Amino acid sequence: MKLKQVYLTANDPKRLAEFYEGLGLKVRFADSDKWIQFVSDAAAFCVAGPTESVSEQLQDAVLVFDVDNLEAAMQRAAAAGARVDTVRDMASHGRAVKVRDPGGNVIQFYQAAG
């Protein structure tokens, strides 16, 4: 199964867009009251405003970002208003940390071992 679209909901889509742009994503389309779509290699990545309908089934998704420098990603996210948990070591697979973006959505940064 190939993931084609990911949606996050936000009370303040413009602020959430600024957060993700600060992490290095580029905006493809923006109607700041309704939708913001980011450029992504993997899938369409969108932020939906409070007036837009998003299925309840999508609420448990966790976005995972593969990063080269976990500490730098954590600092950047925290500086942009995210809540950052503690780093988890995953044996030989690498390290990961869960982050709550300013809208309360859970994302995860992952740095592969080696």
XYZ file of N, CA and C in Angstrom:
342
model
N 0.849 -1.182 0.000
C 0.000 0.000 0.000
C 0.890 1.239 0.000
N 0.620 2.142 -0.884
C 1.388 3.381 -0.960
C 0.579 4.527 -0.370
N 1.189 5.229 0.572
C 0.534 6.377 1.185
C 0.569 7.544 0.208
N -0.595 8.128 -0.066
C -0.653 9.220 -1.030
C -0.866 10.575 -0.389
N -1.620 10.630 0.709
C -1.889 11.917 1.335
C -1.875 11.779 2.844
N -1.392 12.801 3.508
C -1.406 12.875 4.967
C -2.037 14.205 5.341
N -2.981 14.190 6.279
C -3.647 15.411 6.726
C -3.444 15.605 8.223
N -3.147 16.822 8.613
C -3.142 17.226 10.011
C -4.228 18.272 10.177
N -4.871 18.287 11.329
C -5.852 19.326 11.591
C -5.236 20.371 12.508
N -5.695 21.604 12.375
C -5.127 22.691 13.175
C -6.148 23.794 13.372
N -6.172 24.365 14.571
C -6.999 25.545 14.819
C -6.389 26.768 14.161
N -5.070 26.768 14.019
C -4.356 27.897 13.417
C -3.429 27.353 12.331
N -3.972 27.085 11.139
C -3.162 26.473 10.079
C -1.943 27.289 9.695
N -2.069 28.626 9.750
C -0.933 29.463 9.366
C 0.250 29.250 10.314
N -0.041 29.177 11.622
C 1.036 28.951 12.598
C 1.662 27.578 12.404
N 0.823 26.558 12.138
C 1.346 25.221 11.920
C 2.183 25.168 10.646
N 1.765 25.901 9.624
C 2.555 25.963 8.391
C 3.917 26.590 8.651
N 3.946 27.646 9.457
C 5.222 28.279 9.801
C 6.126 27.297 10.542
N 5.534 26.474 11.432
C 6.308 25.477 12.163
C 6.954 24.492 11.195
N 6.166 23.928 10.268
C 6.714 22.931 9.355
C 7.664 23.541 8.323
N 7.415 24.770 7.923
C 8.382 25.444 7.056
C 9.708 25.617 7.800
N 9.624 25.913 9.104
C 10.829 26.045 9.922
C 11.612 24.755 10.040
N 10.936 23.620 9.852
C 11.623 22.329 9.849
C 12.207 21.999 8.485
N 11.939 22.838 7.494
C 12.545 22.644 6.184
C 11.603 22.205 5.079
N 10.303 22.068 5.360
C 9.355 21.726 4.305
C 8.954 22.984 3.542
N 8.685 22.840 2.262
C 8.290 23.984 1.443
C 6.794 23.895 1.136
N 6.124 25.044 1.198
C 4.694 25.093 0.906
C 4.474 25.079 -0.603
N 3.562 24.220 -1.051
C 3.188 24.162 -2.466
C 1.956 25.017 -2.722
N 0.979 24.946 -1.821
C -0.280 25.671 -1.976
C -0.733 26.128 -0.601
N -1.290 27.335 -0.525
C -1.781 27.814 0.771
C -3.017 28.669 0.593
N -4.042 28.329 1.341
C -5.193 29.172 1.600
C -5.268 29.133 3.113
N -4.617 30.083 3.773
C -4.275 29.943 5.187
C -5.464 29.696 6.110
N -6.688 29.983 5.671
C -7.852 29.684 6.510
C -8.340 28.241 6.335
N -7.966 27.598 5.232
C -8.519 26.281 4.923
C -7.466 25.186 4.806
N -6.527 25.331 3.870
C -5.567 24.263 3.570
C -4.179 24.830 3.350
N -3.202 24.055 3.732
C -1.822 24.328 3.350
C -1.253 22.990 2.905
N -0.668 22.948 1.716
C -0.085 21.706 1.221
C 1.408 21.904 1.061
N 2.175 20.922 1.529
C 3.631 20.996 1.467
C 4.170 20.139 0.335
N 5.329 20.514 -0.162
C 6.049 19.718 -1.138
C 6.746 18.605 -0.371
N 6.549 17.379 -0.816
C 7.166 16.234 -0.156
C 7.529 15.201 -1.208
N 8.653 14.520 -0.998
C 9.052 13.471 -1.932
C 8.142 12.251 -1.830
N 7.607 12.006 -0.633
C 6.867 10.768 -0.399
C 5.372 10.890 -0.692
N 4.754 11.980 -0.238
C 3.296 12.060 -0.330
C 2.851 13.503 -0.209
N 1.610 13.754 -0.574
C 1.028 15.068 -0.333
C 0.833 15.204 1.170
N 1.272 16.304 1.716
C 1.252 16.537 3.156
C 0.496 17.837 3.376
N -0.664 17.771 4.049
C -1.555 18.917 4.148
C -1.903 19.241 5.595
N -2.169 20.513 5.844
C -2.729 20.970 7.105
C -4.132 21.478 6.798
N -5.124 20.955 7.500
C -6.512 21.364 7.292
C -6.952 22.257 8.432
N -7.574 23.366 8.091
C -8.067 24.302 9.087
C -9.334 23.811 9.768
N -9.817 24.531 10.777
C -10.961 24.077 11.559
C -12.266 24.013 10.789
N -12.362 24.697 9.660
C -13.599 24.666 8.883
C -13.631 23.506 7.890
N -12.531 22.771 7.769
C -12.455 21.686 6.795
C -12.690 20.343 7.473
N -13.347 19.453 6.776
C -13.683 18.141 7.320
C -12.539 17.159 7.075
N -12.078 16.515 8.155
C -11.048 15.479 8.049
C -11.570 14.257 8.786
N -11.445 13.090 8.187
C -11.973 11.865 8.775
C -11.381 11.585 10.151
N -12.214 11.109 11.068
C -11.761 10.741 12.414
C -10.718 9.637 12.358
N -10.745 8.813 11.330
C -9.793 7.712 11.212
C -8.370 8.201 11.050
N -8.191 9.431 10.635
C -6.847 9.953 10.397
C -6.194 10.499 11.658
N -6.924 10.564 12.754
C -6.417 11.233 13.942
C -5.277 10.506 14.641
N -5.061 9.225 14.378
C -4.030 8.469 15.065
C -2.731 8.358 14.276
N -2.632 9.001 13.139
C -1.426 8.897 12.329
C -0.268 9.614 13.003
N 0.918 9.065 12.838
C 2.133 9.713 13.323
C 3.044 9.919 12.120
N 3.449 11.145 11.883
C 4.391 11.440 10.802
C 5.797 11.162 11.282
N 6.583 10.487 10.480
C 7.964 10.184 10.827
C 8.885 10.891 9.837
N 9.802 11.693 10.377
C 10.782 12.394 9.559
C 12.152 11.788 9.810
N 12.789 11.279 8.767
C 14.148 10.751 8.851
C 15.099 11.945 8.800
N 15.910 12.108 9.831
C 16.808 13.263 9.906
C 18.254 12.814 10.017
N 19.167 13.677 9.572
C 20.593 13.386 9.670
C 21.135 13.676 11.064
N 20.580 14.685 11.731
C 21.076 15.109 13.039
C 19.887 15.258 13.981
N 19.694 14.274 14.842
C 18.536 14.240 15.725
C 18.519 15.418 16.691
N 19.671 15.727 17.280
C 19.730 16.828 18.244
C 19.373 18.162 17.592
N 19.872 18.395 16.388
C 19.570 19.644 15.681
C 18.082 19.735 15.362
N 17.480 18.617 14.951
C 16.041 18.605 14.645
C 15.229 18.889 15.903
N 15.644 18.311 17.041
C 14.940 18.544 18.301
C 15.030 20.010 18.716
N 16.212 20.599 18.590
C 16.393 22.001 18.963
C 15.561 22.911 18.070
N 15.559 22.611 16.786
C 14.792 23.425 15.832
C 13.295 23.356 16.140
N 12.809 22.155 16.428
C 11.390 21.977 16.742
C 11.017 22.686 18.041
N 11.849 22.544 19.058
C 11.580 23.192 20.345
C 11.574 24.708 20.200
N 12.493 25.233 19.431
C 12.557 26.683 19.215
C 11.325 27.196 18.478
N 10.685 26.319 17.696
C 9.490 26.702 16.938
C 8.206 26.446 17.725
N 8.321 26.020 18.989
C 7.139 25.874 19.827
C 6.646 24.461 20.049
N 7.417 23.452 19.663
C 6.997 22.063 19.853
C 7.385 21.563 21.242
N 6.646 20.567 21.713
C 7.028 19.853 22.935
C 7.800 18.610 22.515
N 9.000 18.474 23.043
C 9.892 17.392 22.640
C 10.054 16.410 23.788
N 9.816 15.110 23.532
C 10.006 14.058 24.532
C 11.478 13.670 24.616
N 11.760 12.637 25.373
C 13.125 12.154 25.490
C 13.443 11.200 24.343
N 14.707 11.133 24.005
C 15.167 10.281 22.909
C 15.094 8.819 23.328
N 14.636 7.986 22.412
C 14.595 6.540 22.634
C 15.626 5.868 21.735
N 16.468 5.022 22.328
C 17.404 4.218 21.537
C 16.693 2.952 21.101
N 16.828 2.621 19.819
C 16.133 1.458 19.277
C 17.152 0.405 18.839
N 17.918 -0.079 19.807
C 18.944 -1.106 19.584
C 19.815 -0.721 18.385
N 19.911 -1.580 17.409
C 20.793 -1.297 16.269
C 20.102 -0.490 15.177
N 18.826 -0.161 15.373
C 18.072 0.532 14.322
C 18.267 2.047 14.321
N 18.650 2.612 15.441
C 18.829 4.058 15.484
C 18.176 4.673 16.711
N 17.904 5.969 16.612
C 17.300 6.700 17.725
C 16.100 7.471 17.209
N 15.124 7.674 18.104
C 13.907 8.388 17.713
C 13.412 9.221 18.883
N 12.648 10.253 18.545
C 12.037 11.089 19.573
C 10.658 11.525 19.068
N 9.666 11.476 19.970
C 8.332 11.969 19.625
C 8.242 13.447 19.971
N 7.546 14.171 19.122
C 7.404 15.616 19.244
C 5.939 15.956 19.030
N 5.421 16.894 19.806
C 4.066 17.421 19.552
C 4.225 18.796 18.913
N 3.694 18.924 17.705
C 3.783 20.216 17.023
C 2.869 21.220 17.727
N 2.921 22.496 17.349
C 2.097 23.505 18.039
C 0.594 23.240 17.982
N 0.139 22.407 17.057
C -1.272 22.049 16.976
C -1.621 20.827 17.806
N -0.618 20.211 18.457
C -0.856 19.030 19.271
C -0.699 17.715 18.528
N -0.380 17.759 17.236
C -0.184 16.542 16.450
C 1.141 15.893 16.821
N 1.152 14.569 16.895
C 2.378 13.829 17.218
C 3.158 13.560 15.948
N 4.421 13.932 15.964
C 5.338 13.575 14.894
C 6.545 12.894 15.527
N 7.362 12.257 14.718
C 8.536 11.592 15.259
C 9.725 11.894 14.370
N 10.851 12.208 14.993
C 12.117 12.330 14.278
C 12.874 11.022 14.484
N 13.492 10.544 13.424
C 14.206 9.279 13.468
C 15.576 9.482 12.841
N 16.616 8.990 13.517
C 17.961 9.015 12.958
C 18.468 7.588 12.930
N 18.789 7.098 11.741
C 19.247 5.720 11.578
C 20.585 5.511 12.274
N 20.823 4.275 12.693
C 22.103 3.933 13.319
C 23.238 4.089 12.318
N 24.389 4.473 12.832
C 25.571 4.596 11.978
C 25.606 5.926 11.347
